[in-house]
mmCIF file of C-alpha atoms and ligand atoms in Angstrom:
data_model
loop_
_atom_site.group_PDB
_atom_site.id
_atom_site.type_symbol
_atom_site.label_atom_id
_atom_site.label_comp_id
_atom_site.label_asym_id
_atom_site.label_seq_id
_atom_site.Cartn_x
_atom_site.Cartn_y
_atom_site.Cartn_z
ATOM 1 C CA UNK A 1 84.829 -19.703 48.544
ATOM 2 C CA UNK A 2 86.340 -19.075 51.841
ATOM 3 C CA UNK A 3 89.117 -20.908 53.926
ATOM 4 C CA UNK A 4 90.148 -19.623 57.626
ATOM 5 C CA UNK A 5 92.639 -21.018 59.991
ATOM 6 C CA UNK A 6 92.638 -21.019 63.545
ATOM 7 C CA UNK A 7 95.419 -20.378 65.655
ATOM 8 C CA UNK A 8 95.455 -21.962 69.110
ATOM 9 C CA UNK A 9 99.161 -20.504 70.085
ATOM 10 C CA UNK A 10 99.183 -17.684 73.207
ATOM 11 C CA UNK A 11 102.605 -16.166 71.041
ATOM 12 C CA UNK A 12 101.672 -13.402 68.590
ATOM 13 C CA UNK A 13 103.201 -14.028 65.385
ATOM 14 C CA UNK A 14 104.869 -17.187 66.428
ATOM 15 C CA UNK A 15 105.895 -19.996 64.724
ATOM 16 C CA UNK A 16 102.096 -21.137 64.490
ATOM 17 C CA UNK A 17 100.678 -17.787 63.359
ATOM 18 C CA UNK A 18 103.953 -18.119 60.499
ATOM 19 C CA UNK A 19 102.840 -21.599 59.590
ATOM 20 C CA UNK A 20 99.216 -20.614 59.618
ATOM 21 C CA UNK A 21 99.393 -17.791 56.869
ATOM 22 C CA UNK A 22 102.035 -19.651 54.819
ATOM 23 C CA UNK A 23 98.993 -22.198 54.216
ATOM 24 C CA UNK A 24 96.347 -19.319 53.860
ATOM 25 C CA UNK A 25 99.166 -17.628 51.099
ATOM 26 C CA UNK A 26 98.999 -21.351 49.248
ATOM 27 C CA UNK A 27 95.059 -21.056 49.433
ATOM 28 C CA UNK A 28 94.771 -17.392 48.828
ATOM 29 C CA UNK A 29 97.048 -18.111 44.936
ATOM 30 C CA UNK A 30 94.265 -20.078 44.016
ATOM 31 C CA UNK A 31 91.645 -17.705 44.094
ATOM 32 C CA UNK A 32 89.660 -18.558 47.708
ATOM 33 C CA UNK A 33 88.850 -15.759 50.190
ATOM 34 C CA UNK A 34 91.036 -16.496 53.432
ATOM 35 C CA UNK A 35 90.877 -15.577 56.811
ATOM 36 C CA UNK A 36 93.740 -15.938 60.056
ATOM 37 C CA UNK A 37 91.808 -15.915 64.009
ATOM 38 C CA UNK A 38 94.044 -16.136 66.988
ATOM 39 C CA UNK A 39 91.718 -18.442 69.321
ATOM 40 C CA UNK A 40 94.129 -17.224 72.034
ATOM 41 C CA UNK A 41 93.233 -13.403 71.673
ATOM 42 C CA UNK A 42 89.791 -13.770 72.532
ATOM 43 C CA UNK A 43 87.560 -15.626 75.060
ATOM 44 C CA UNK A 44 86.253 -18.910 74.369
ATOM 45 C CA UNK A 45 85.794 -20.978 77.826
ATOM 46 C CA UNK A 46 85.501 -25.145 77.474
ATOM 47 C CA UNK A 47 82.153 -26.874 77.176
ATOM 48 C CA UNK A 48 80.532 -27.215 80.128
ATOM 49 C CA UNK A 49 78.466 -30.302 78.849
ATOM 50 C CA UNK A 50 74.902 -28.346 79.319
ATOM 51 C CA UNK A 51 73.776 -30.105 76.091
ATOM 52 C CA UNK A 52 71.984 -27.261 74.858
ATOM 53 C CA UNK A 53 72.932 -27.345 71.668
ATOM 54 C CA UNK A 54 71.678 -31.302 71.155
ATOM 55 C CA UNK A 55 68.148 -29.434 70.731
ATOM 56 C CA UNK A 56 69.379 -26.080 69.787
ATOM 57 C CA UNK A 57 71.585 -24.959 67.325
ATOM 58 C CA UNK A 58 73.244 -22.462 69.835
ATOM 59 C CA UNK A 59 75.107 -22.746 73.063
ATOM 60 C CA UNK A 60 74.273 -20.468 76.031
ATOM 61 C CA UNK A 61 78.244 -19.986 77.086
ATOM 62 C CA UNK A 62 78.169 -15.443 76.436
ATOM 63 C CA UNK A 63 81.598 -15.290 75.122
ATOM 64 C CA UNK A 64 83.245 -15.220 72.166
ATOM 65 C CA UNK A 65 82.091 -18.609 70.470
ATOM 66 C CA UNK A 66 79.382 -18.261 68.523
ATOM 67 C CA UNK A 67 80.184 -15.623 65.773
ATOM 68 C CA UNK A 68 83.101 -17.767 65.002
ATOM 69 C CA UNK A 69 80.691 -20.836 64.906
ATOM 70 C CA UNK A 70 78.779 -18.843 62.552
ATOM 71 C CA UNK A 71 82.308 -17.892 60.475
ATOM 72 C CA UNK A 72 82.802 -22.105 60.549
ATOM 73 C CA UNK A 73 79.438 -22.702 59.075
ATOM 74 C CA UNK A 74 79.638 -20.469 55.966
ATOM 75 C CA UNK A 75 83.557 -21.234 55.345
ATOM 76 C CA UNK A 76 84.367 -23.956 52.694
ATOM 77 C CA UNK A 77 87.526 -24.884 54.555
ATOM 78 C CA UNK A 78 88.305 -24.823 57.889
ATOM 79 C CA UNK A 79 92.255 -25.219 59.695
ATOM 80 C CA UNK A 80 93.485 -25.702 62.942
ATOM 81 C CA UNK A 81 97.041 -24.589 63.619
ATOM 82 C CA UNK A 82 98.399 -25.269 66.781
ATOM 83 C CA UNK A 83 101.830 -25.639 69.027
ATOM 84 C CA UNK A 84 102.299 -29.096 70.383
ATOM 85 C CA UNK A 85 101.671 -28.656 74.249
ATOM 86 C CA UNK A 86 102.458 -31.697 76.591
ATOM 87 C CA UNK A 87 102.035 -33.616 73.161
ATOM 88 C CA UNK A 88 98.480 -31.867 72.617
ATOM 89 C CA UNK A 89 96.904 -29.045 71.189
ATOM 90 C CA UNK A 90 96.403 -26.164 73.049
ATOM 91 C CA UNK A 91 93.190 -25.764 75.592
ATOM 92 C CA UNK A 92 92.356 -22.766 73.959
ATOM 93 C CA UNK A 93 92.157 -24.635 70.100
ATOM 94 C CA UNK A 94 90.693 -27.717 71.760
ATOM 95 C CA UNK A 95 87.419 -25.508 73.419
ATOM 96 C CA UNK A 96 86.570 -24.086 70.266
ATOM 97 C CA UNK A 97 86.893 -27.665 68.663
ATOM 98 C CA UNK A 98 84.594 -29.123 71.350
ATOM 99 C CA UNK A 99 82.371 -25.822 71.670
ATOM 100 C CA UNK A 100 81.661 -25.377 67.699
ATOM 101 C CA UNK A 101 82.096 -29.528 66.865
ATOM 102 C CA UNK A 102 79.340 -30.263 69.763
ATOM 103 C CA UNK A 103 77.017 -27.777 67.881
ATOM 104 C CA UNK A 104 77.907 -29.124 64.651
ATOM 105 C CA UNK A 105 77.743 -32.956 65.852
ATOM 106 C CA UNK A 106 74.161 -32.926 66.638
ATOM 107 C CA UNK A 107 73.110 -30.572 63.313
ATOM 108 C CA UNK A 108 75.411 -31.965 60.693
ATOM 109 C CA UNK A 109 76.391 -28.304 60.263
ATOM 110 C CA UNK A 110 79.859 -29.256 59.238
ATOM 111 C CA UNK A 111 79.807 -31.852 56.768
ATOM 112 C CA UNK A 112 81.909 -32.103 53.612
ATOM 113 C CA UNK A 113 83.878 -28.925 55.067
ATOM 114 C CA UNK A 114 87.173 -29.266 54.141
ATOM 115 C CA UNK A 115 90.120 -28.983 56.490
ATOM 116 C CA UNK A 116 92.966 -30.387 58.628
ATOM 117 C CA UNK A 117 95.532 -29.261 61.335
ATOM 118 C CA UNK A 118 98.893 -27.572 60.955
ATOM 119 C CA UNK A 119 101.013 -28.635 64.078
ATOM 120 C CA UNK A 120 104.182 -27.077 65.356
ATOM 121 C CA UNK A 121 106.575 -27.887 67.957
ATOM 122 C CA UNK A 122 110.014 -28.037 68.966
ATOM 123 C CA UNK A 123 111.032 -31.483 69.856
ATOM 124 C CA UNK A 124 108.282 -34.164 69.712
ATOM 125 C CA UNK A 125 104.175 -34.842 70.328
ATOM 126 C CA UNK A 126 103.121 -33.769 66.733
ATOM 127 C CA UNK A 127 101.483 -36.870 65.317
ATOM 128 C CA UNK A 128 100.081 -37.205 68.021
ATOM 129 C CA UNK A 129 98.251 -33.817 67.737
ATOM 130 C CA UNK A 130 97.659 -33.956 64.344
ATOM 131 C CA UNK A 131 95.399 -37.276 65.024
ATOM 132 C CA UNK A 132 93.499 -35.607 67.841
ATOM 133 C CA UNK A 133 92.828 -33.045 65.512
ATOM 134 C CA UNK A 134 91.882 -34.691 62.551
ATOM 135 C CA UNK A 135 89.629 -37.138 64.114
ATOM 136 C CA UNK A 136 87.903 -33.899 64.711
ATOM 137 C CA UNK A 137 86.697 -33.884 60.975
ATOM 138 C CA UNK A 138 86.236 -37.780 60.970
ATOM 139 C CA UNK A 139 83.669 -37.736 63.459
ATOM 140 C CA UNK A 140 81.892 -34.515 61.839
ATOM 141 C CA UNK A 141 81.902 -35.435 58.574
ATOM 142 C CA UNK A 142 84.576 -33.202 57.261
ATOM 143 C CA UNK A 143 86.945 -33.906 54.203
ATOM 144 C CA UNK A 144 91.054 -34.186 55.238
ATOM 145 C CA UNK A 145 93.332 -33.979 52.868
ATOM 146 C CA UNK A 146 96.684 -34.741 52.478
ATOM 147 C CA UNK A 147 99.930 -33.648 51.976
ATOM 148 C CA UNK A 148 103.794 -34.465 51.392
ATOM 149 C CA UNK A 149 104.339 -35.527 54.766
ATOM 150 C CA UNK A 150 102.332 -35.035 58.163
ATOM 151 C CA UNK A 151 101.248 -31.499 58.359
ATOM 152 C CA UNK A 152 103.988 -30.936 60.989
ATOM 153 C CA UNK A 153 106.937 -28.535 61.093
ATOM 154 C CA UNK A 154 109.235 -27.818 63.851
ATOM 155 C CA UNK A 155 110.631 -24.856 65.598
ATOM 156 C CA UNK A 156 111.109 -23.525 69.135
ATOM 157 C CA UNK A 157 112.001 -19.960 69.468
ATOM 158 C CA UNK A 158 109.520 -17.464 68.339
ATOM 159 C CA UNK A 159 110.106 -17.397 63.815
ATOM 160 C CA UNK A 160 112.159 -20.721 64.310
ATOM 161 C CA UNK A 161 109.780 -22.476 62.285
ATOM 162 C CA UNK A 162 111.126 -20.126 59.310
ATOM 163 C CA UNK A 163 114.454 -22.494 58.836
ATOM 164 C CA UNK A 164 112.057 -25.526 58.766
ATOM 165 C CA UNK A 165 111.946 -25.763 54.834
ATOM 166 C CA UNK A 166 110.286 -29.181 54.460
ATOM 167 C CA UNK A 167 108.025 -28.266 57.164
ATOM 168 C CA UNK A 168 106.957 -25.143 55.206
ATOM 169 C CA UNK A 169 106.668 -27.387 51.869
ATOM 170 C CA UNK A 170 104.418 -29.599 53.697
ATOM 171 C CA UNK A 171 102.421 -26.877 54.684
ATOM 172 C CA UNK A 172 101.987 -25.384 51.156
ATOM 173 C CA UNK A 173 101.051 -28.413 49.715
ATOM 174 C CA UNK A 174 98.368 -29.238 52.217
ATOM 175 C CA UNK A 175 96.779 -25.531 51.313
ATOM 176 C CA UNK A 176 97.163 -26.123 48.133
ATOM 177 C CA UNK A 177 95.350 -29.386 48.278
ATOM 178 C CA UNK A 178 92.801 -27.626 49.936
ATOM 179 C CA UNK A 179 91.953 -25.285 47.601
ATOM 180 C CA UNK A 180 91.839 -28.095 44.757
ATOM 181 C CA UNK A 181 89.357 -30.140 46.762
ATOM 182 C CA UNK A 182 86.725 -26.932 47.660
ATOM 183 C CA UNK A 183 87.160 -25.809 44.591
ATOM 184 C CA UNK A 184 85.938 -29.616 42.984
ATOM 185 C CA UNK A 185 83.891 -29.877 45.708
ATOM 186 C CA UNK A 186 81.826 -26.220 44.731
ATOM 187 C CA UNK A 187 82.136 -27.168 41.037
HETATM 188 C C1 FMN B 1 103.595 -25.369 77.860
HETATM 189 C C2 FMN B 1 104.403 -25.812 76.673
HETATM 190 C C3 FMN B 1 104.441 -27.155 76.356
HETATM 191 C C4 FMN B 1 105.167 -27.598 75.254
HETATM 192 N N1 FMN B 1 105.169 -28.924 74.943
HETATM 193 C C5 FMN B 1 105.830 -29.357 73.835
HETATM 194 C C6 FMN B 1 105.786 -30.736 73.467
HETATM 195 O O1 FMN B 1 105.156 -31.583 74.087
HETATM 196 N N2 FMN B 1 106.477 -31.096 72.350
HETATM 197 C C7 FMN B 1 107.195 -30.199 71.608
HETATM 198 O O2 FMN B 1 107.791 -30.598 70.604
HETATM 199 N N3 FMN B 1 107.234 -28.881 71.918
HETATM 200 C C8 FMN B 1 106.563 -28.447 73.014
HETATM 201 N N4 FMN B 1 106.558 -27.103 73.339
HETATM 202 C C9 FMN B 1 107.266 -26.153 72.440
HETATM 203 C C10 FMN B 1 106.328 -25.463 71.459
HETATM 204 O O3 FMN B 1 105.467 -26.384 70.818
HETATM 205 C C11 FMN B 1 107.164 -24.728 70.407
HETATM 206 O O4 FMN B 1 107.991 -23.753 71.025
HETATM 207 C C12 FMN B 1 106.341 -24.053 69.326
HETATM 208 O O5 FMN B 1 107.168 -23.609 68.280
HETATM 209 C C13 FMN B 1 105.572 -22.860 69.884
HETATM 210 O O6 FMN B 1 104.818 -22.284 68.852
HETATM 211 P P1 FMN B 1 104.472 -20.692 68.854
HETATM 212 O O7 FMN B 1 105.718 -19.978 68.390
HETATM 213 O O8 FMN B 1 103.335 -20.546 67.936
HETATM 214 O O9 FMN B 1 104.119 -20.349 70.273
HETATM 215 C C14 FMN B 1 105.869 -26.650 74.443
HETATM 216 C C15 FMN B 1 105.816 -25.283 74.776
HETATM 217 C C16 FMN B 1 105.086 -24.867 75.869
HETATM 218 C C17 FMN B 1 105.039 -23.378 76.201
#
C-alpha cells in the first residue's frame, strides 16, 4: 500500500513541503509505503488539448509526466499539497492534475484512489483551492476524505506554517483518515 503527495510550491522545504510530510508521517505510522515529489523541481508543461490520450493511454508531451502518471496509477492514495496563489493552486500542481486526470478521465485509471489536497497560504483563497482540487477526485472517481476542519493551514514566511497547530492537527487527521480508508478499501 502506497500513498504519495505532490507538492506544487516553487520554495524548497516550505511551508507546503512541511505540511506535505507531516501528512505522509500520519500515513507512514500506519504501516503504508509513502512517497514526497516536488512538481516544481521537474518539468511538466500544461495540456495542450491534443487529445491523444482519449484513444491512448499515453500523452505525447516528452517531459517529465508520464513516469509520475505511472507512480499515480499503482499508488493507493494520492495528495496534492499546494500554496494558495491568486486564490488557486499553483500552475505547476494544476498541469500535472490536468496532464495525468485527462489520461485517467478517459481510462478510468484512477478510480476508488484515495486522496485530497493539503492547502497553505498566508492570508486567504484556501477553500477555494481546496474545492478546485477536490473536484479533481469527484470527476475521476476518486475517494475524499475528511478531516477536523478544511485541510487548510496557514503560514507566510518560509517554516511559518510550523506555529499553525490546528492547521497541523487537521493535516494529521486527514492522513490518518487516509490510511484507514486504503487500508478498508485493500481489505
Ligand atoms: C504569487 C503568490 C501569490 C500568492 N497568493 C496568495 C493568496 O491568494 N492567498 C494567500 O493566502 N496567500 C497567498 N500567497 C502566499 C503563499 O500562499 C504563502 O506564503 C505560502 O505559505 C507559501 O507556501 P510555501 O512556503 O510552500 O512556498 C501567495 C504567494 C505568492 C508567491
Amino acid at each position: 500500500m502506497k500513498a504519495i503527495a505532490f507538492s506544487g510550491s516553487p520554495r524548497k522545504n516550505g511551508n507546503t513541503d512541511i505540511l506535505a510530510r507531516h501528512t505522509l508521517k500520519a500515513i507512514e505510522e500506519e504501516g503504508l509505503d509513502t512517497e514526497l515529489i516536488r512538481v516544481t523541481d521537474l518539468n511538466i508543461k500544461p495540456c495542450n488539448a491534443c487529445k491523444v490520450c482519449k484513444t491512448k493511454e499515453t500523452c505525447p508531451i516528452k517531459d517529465d509526466l508520464f513516469p509520475l502518471y505511472n507512480k499515480m496509477k499503482e499508488a493507493d492514495a494520492i495528495i496534492f499539497a499546494t500554496p494558495v496563489y491568486f486564490g488557486s493552486a499553483t500552475p505547476e500542481i494544476k498541469a500535472l492534475m490536468d496532464r495525468a486526470g485527462y489520461i485517467a478521465y478517459w481510462h478510468r485509471t484512477f478510480e476508488r484512489k484515495v486522496g485530497g489536497p493539503l492547502v497553505v497560504g498566508g492570508r486567504s483563497g484556501h477553500n477555494f483551492t481546496v474545492a478546485q482540487i477536490a473536484f479533481w477526485y469527484f470527476i475521476l472517481g476518486g475517494i475524499v476524505p475528511g478531516s477536523i476542519d478544511w485541510n487548510v493551514a496557514f503560514g507566510n514566511d518560509k517554516g511559518e506554517v510550523e506555529k499553525d497547530k490546528d492547521g497541523l492537527e487537521t493535516a494529521w487527521t486527514f492522513g490518518k483518515n487516509v490510511a484507514w480508508l486504503v487500508k478498508k478499501l485493500k481489505a
